[in-house]
CSV table of C-alpha atoms in Angstrom, one decimal:
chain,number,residue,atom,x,y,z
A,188,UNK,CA,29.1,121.9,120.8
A,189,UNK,CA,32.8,121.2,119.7
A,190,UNK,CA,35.5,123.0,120.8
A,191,UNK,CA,38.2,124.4,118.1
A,192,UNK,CA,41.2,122.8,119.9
A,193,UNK,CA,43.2,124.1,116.2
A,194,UNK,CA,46.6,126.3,117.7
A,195,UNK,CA,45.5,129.6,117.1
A,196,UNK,CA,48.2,132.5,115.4
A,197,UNK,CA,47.0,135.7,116.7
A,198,UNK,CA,47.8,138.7,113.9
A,199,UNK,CA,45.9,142.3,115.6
A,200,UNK,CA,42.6,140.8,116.9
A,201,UNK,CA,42.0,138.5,113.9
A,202,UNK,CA,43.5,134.8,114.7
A,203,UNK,CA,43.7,131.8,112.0
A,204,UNK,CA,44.4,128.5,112.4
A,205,UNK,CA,48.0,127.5,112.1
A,206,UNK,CA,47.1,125.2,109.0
A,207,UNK,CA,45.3,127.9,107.1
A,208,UNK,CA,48.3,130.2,107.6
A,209,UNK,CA,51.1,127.2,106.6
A,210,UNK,CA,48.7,127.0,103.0
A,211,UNK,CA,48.7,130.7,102.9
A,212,UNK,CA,52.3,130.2,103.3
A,213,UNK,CA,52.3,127.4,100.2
A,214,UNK,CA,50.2,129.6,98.1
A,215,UNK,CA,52.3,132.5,98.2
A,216,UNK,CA,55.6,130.5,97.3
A,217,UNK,CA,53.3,130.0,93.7
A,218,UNK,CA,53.6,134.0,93.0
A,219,UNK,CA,56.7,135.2,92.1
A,220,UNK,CA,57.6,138.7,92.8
A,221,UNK,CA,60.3,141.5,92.6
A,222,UNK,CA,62.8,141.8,95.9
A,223,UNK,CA,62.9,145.1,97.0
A,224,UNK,CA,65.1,146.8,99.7
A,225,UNK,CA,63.4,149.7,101.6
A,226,UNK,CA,65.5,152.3,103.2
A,227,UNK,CA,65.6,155.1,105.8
A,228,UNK,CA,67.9,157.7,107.2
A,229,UNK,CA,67.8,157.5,111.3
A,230,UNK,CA,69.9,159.4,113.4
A,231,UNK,CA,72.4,160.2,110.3
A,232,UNK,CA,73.0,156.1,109.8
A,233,UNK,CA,71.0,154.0,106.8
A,234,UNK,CA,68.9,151.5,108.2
A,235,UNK,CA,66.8,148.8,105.9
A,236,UNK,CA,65.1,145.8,104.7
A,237,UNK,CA,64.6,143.5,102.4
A,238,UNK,CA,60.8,143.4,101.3
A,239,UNK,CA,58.7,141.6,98.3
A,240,UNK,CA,55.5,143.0,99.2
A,241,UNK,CA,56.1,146.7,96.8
A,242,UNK,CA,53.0,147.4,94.7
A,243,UNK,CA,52.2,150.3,92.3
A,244,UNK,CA,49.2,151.7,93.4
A,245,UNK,CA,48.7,155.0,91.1
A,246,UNK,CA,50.3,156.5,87.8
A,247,UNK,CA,49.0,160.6,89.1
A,248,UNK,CA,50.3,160.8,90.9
A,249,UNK,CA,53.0,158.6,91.0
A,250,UNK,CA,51.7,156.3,94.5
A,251,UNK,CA,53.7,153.2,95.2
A,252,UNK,CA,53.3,151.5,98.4
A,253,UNK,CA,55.5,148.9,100.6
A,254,UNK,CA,54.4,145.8,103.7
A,255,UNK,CA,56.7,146.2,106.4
A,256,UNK,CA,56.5,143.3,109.2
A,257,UNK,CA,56.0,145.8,112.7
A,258,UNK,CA,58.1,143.6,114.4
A,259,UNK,CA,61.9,144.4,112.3
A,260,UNK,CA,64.0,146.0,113.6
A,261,UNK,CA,64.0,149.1,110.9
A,262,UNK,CA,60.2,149.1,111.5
A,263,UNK,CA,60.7,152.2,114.0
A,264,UNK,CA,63.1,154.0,111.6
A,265,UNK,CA,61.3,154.1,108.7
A,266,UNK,CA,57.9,155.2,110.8
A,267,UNK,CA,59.2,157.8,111.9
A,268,UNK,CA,60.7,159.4,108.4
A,269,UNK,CA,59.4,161.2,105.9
A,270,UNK,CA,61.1,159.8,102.8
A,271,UNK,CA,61.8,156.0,102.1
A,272,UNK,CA,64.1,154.6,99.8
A,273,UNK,CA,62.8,151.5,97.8
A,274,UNK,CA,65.9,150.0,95.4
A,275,UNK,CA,64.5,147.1,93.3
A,276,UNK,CA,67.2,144.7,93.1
A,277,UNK,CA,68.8,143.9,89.9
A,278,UNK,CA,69.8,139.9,89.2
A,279,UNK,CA,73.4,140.2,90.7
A,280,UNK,CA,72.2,141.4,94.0
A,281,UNK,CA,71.7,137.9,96.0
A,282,UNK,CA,73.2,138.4,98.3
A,283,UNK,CA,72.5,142.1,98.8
A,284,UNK,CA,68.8,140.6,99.5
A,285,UNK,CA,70.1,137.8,101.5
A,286,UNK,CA,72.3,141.2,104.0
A,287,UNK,CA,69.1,142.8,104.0
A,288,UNK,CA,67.0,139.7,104.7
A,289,UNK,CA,69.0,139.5,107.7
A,290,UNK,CA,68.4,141.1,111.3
A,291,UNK,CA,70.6,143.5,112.9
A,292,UNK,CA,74.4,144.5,112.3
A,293,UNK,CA,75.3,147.3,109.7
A,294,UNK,CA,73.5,146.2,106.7
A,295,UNK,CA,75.4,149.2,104.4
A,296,UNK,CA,79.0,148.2,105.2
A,297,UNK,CA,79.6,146.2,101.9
A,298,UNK,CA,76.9,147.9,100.0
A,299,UNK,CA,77.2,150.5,97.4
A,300,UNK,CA,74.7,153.1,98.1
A,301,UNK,CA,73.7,156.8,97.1
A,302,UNK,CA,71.5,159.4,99.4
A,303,UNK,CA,69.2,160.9,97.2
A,304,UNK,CA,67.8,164.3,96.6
A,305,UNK,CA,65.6,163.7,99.9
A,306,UNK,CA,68.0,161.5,101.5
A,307,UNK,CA,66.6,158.3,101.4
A,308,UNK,CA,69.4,155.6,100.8
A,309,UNK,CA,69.3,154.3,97.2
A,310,UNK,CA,71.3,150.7,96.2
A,311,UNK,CA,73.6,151.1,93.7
A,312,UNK,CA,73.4,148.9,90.5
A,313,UNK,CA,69.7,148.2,91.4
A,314,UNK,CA,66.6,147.6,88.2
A,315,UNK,CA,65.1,150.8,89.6
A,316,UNK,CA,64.9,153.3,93.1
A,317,UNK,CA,62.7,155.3,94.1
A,318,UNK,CA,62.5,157.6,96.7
A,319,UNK,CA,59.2,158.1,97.9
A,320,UNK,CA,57.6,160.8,100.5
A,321,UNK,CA,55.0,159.0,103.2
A,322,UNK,CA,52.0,160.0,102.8
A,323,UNK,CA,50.2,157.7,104.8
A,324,UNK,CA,50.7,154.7,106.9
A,325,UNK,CA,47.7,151.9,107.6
A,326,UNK,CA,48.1,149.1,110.5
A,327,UNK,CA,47.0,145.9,109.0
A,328,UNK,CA,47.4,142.8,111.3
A,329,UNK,CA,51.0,142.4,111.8
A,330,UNK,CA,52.3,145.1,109.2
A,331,UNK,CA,51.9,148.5,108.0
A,332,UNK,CA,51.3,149.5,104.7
A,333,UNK,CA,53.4,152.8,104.2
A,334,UNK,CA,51.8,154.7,100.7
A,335,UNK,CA,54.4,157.3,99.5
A,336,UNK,CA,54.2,159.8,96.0
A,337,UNK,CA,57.3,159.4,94.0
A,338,UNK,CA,59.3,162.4,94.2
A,339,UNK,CA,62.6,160.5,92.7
A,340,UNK,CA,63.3,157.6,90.2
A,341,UNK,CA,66.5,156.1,88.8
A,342,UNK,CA,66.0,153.6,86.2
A,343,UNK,CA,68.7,151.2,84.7
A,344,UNK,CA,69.0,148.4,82.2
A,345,UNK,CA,69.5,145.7,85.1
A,346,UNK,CA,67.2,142.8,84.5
A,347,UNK,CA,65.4,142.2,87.8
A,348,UNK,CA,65.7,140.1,91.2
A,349,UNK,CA,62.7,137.5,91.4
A,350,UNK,CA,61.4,135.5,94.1
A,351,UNK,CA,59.8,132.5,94.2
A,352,UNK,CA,59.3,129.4,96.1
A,353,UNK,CA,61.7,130.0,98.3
A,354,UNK,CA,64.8,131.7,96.1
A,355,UNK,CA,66.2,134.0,93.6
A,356,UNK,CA,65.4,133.8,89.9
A,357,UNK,CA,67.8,135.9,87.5
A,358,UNK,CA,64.5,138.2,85.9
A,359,UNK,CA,66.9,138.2,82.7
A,360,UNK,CA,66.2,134.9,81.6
A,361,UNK,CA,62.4,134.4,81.9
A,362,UNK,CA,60.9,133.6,79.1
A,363,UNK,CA,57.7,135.3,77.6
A,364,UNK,CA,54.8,133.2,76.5
């Protein structure tokens, strides 16, 4: 019998070899997607993220849900509160996603932001916030998957942030097909 000598990435108790997870890796840079910023309120400060993995999941009620890596540092913050902010970044916010994207230090310094009705931190001059109540929360290898109802949503005119292959696209200028 062989022996697998592959490096192994552990993620929970599943593993995958390393080259499985670097194609993952590729395949994902293919899909472009939104870049969201998901906020808490800890201790009377803001803390947050920045975050591409935002999904609707249901119209009624209004269910959206967010991937947060366990091991940021805002991971703890935003378990333990009951509404999260979720400000999808409009084309001019580069490098609000590239603050965000960043670990430690005080993320809200140079931002514009808003609490809203729950207090959740929203982004000013994002496409669209939302603040969203946690309703549930689900382990899944090396993220949870927080589910919250939309009990708040600002809209704007802002064309969106997008993100693929490795940088920002201005969501303005695509072109339909």
């Amino acid at each position: 019998m062989k022996t697998n000598t592959t490096p192994l990435v552990a993620a929970g108790d599943v593993t995958a070899p390393l080259d499985l997870v670097q194609q993952v890796k590729q395949a994902h840079r293919a899909f472009p997607s939104g870049v969201t910023v998901v906020t808490a309120q800890f201790d009377g400060r803001p803390v947050g993220l920045a975050v591409n993995a935002f999904s609707s999941v249901s119209m009624n009620p209004p269910t959206v849900l967010v991937c947060v890596n366990s091991s940021s540092r805002s991971h703890a913050s935003l378990c333990d509160s009951r509404h999260l902010g979720i400000s999808i970044l409009s084309n001019a916010q580069s490098a609000v996603a590239a603050t965000f994207a960043t670990s430690g230090g005080d993320k809200f310094s140079d931002i514009a932001w808003h609490e809203g009705a729950h207090g959740a931190p929203l982004l000013d001059d994002a496409s669209a916030a939302f603040e969203v109540e946690v309703v549930s929360r689900v382990e899944a290898a090396t993220h949870s998957v927080f589910f919250g109802r939309v009990v708040t949503v600002e809209t704007s005119e802002l064309p969106p942030l997008v993100y693929a292959a490795g940088g920002f696209f201005d969501g303005g200028r695509l072109l339909a097909v």
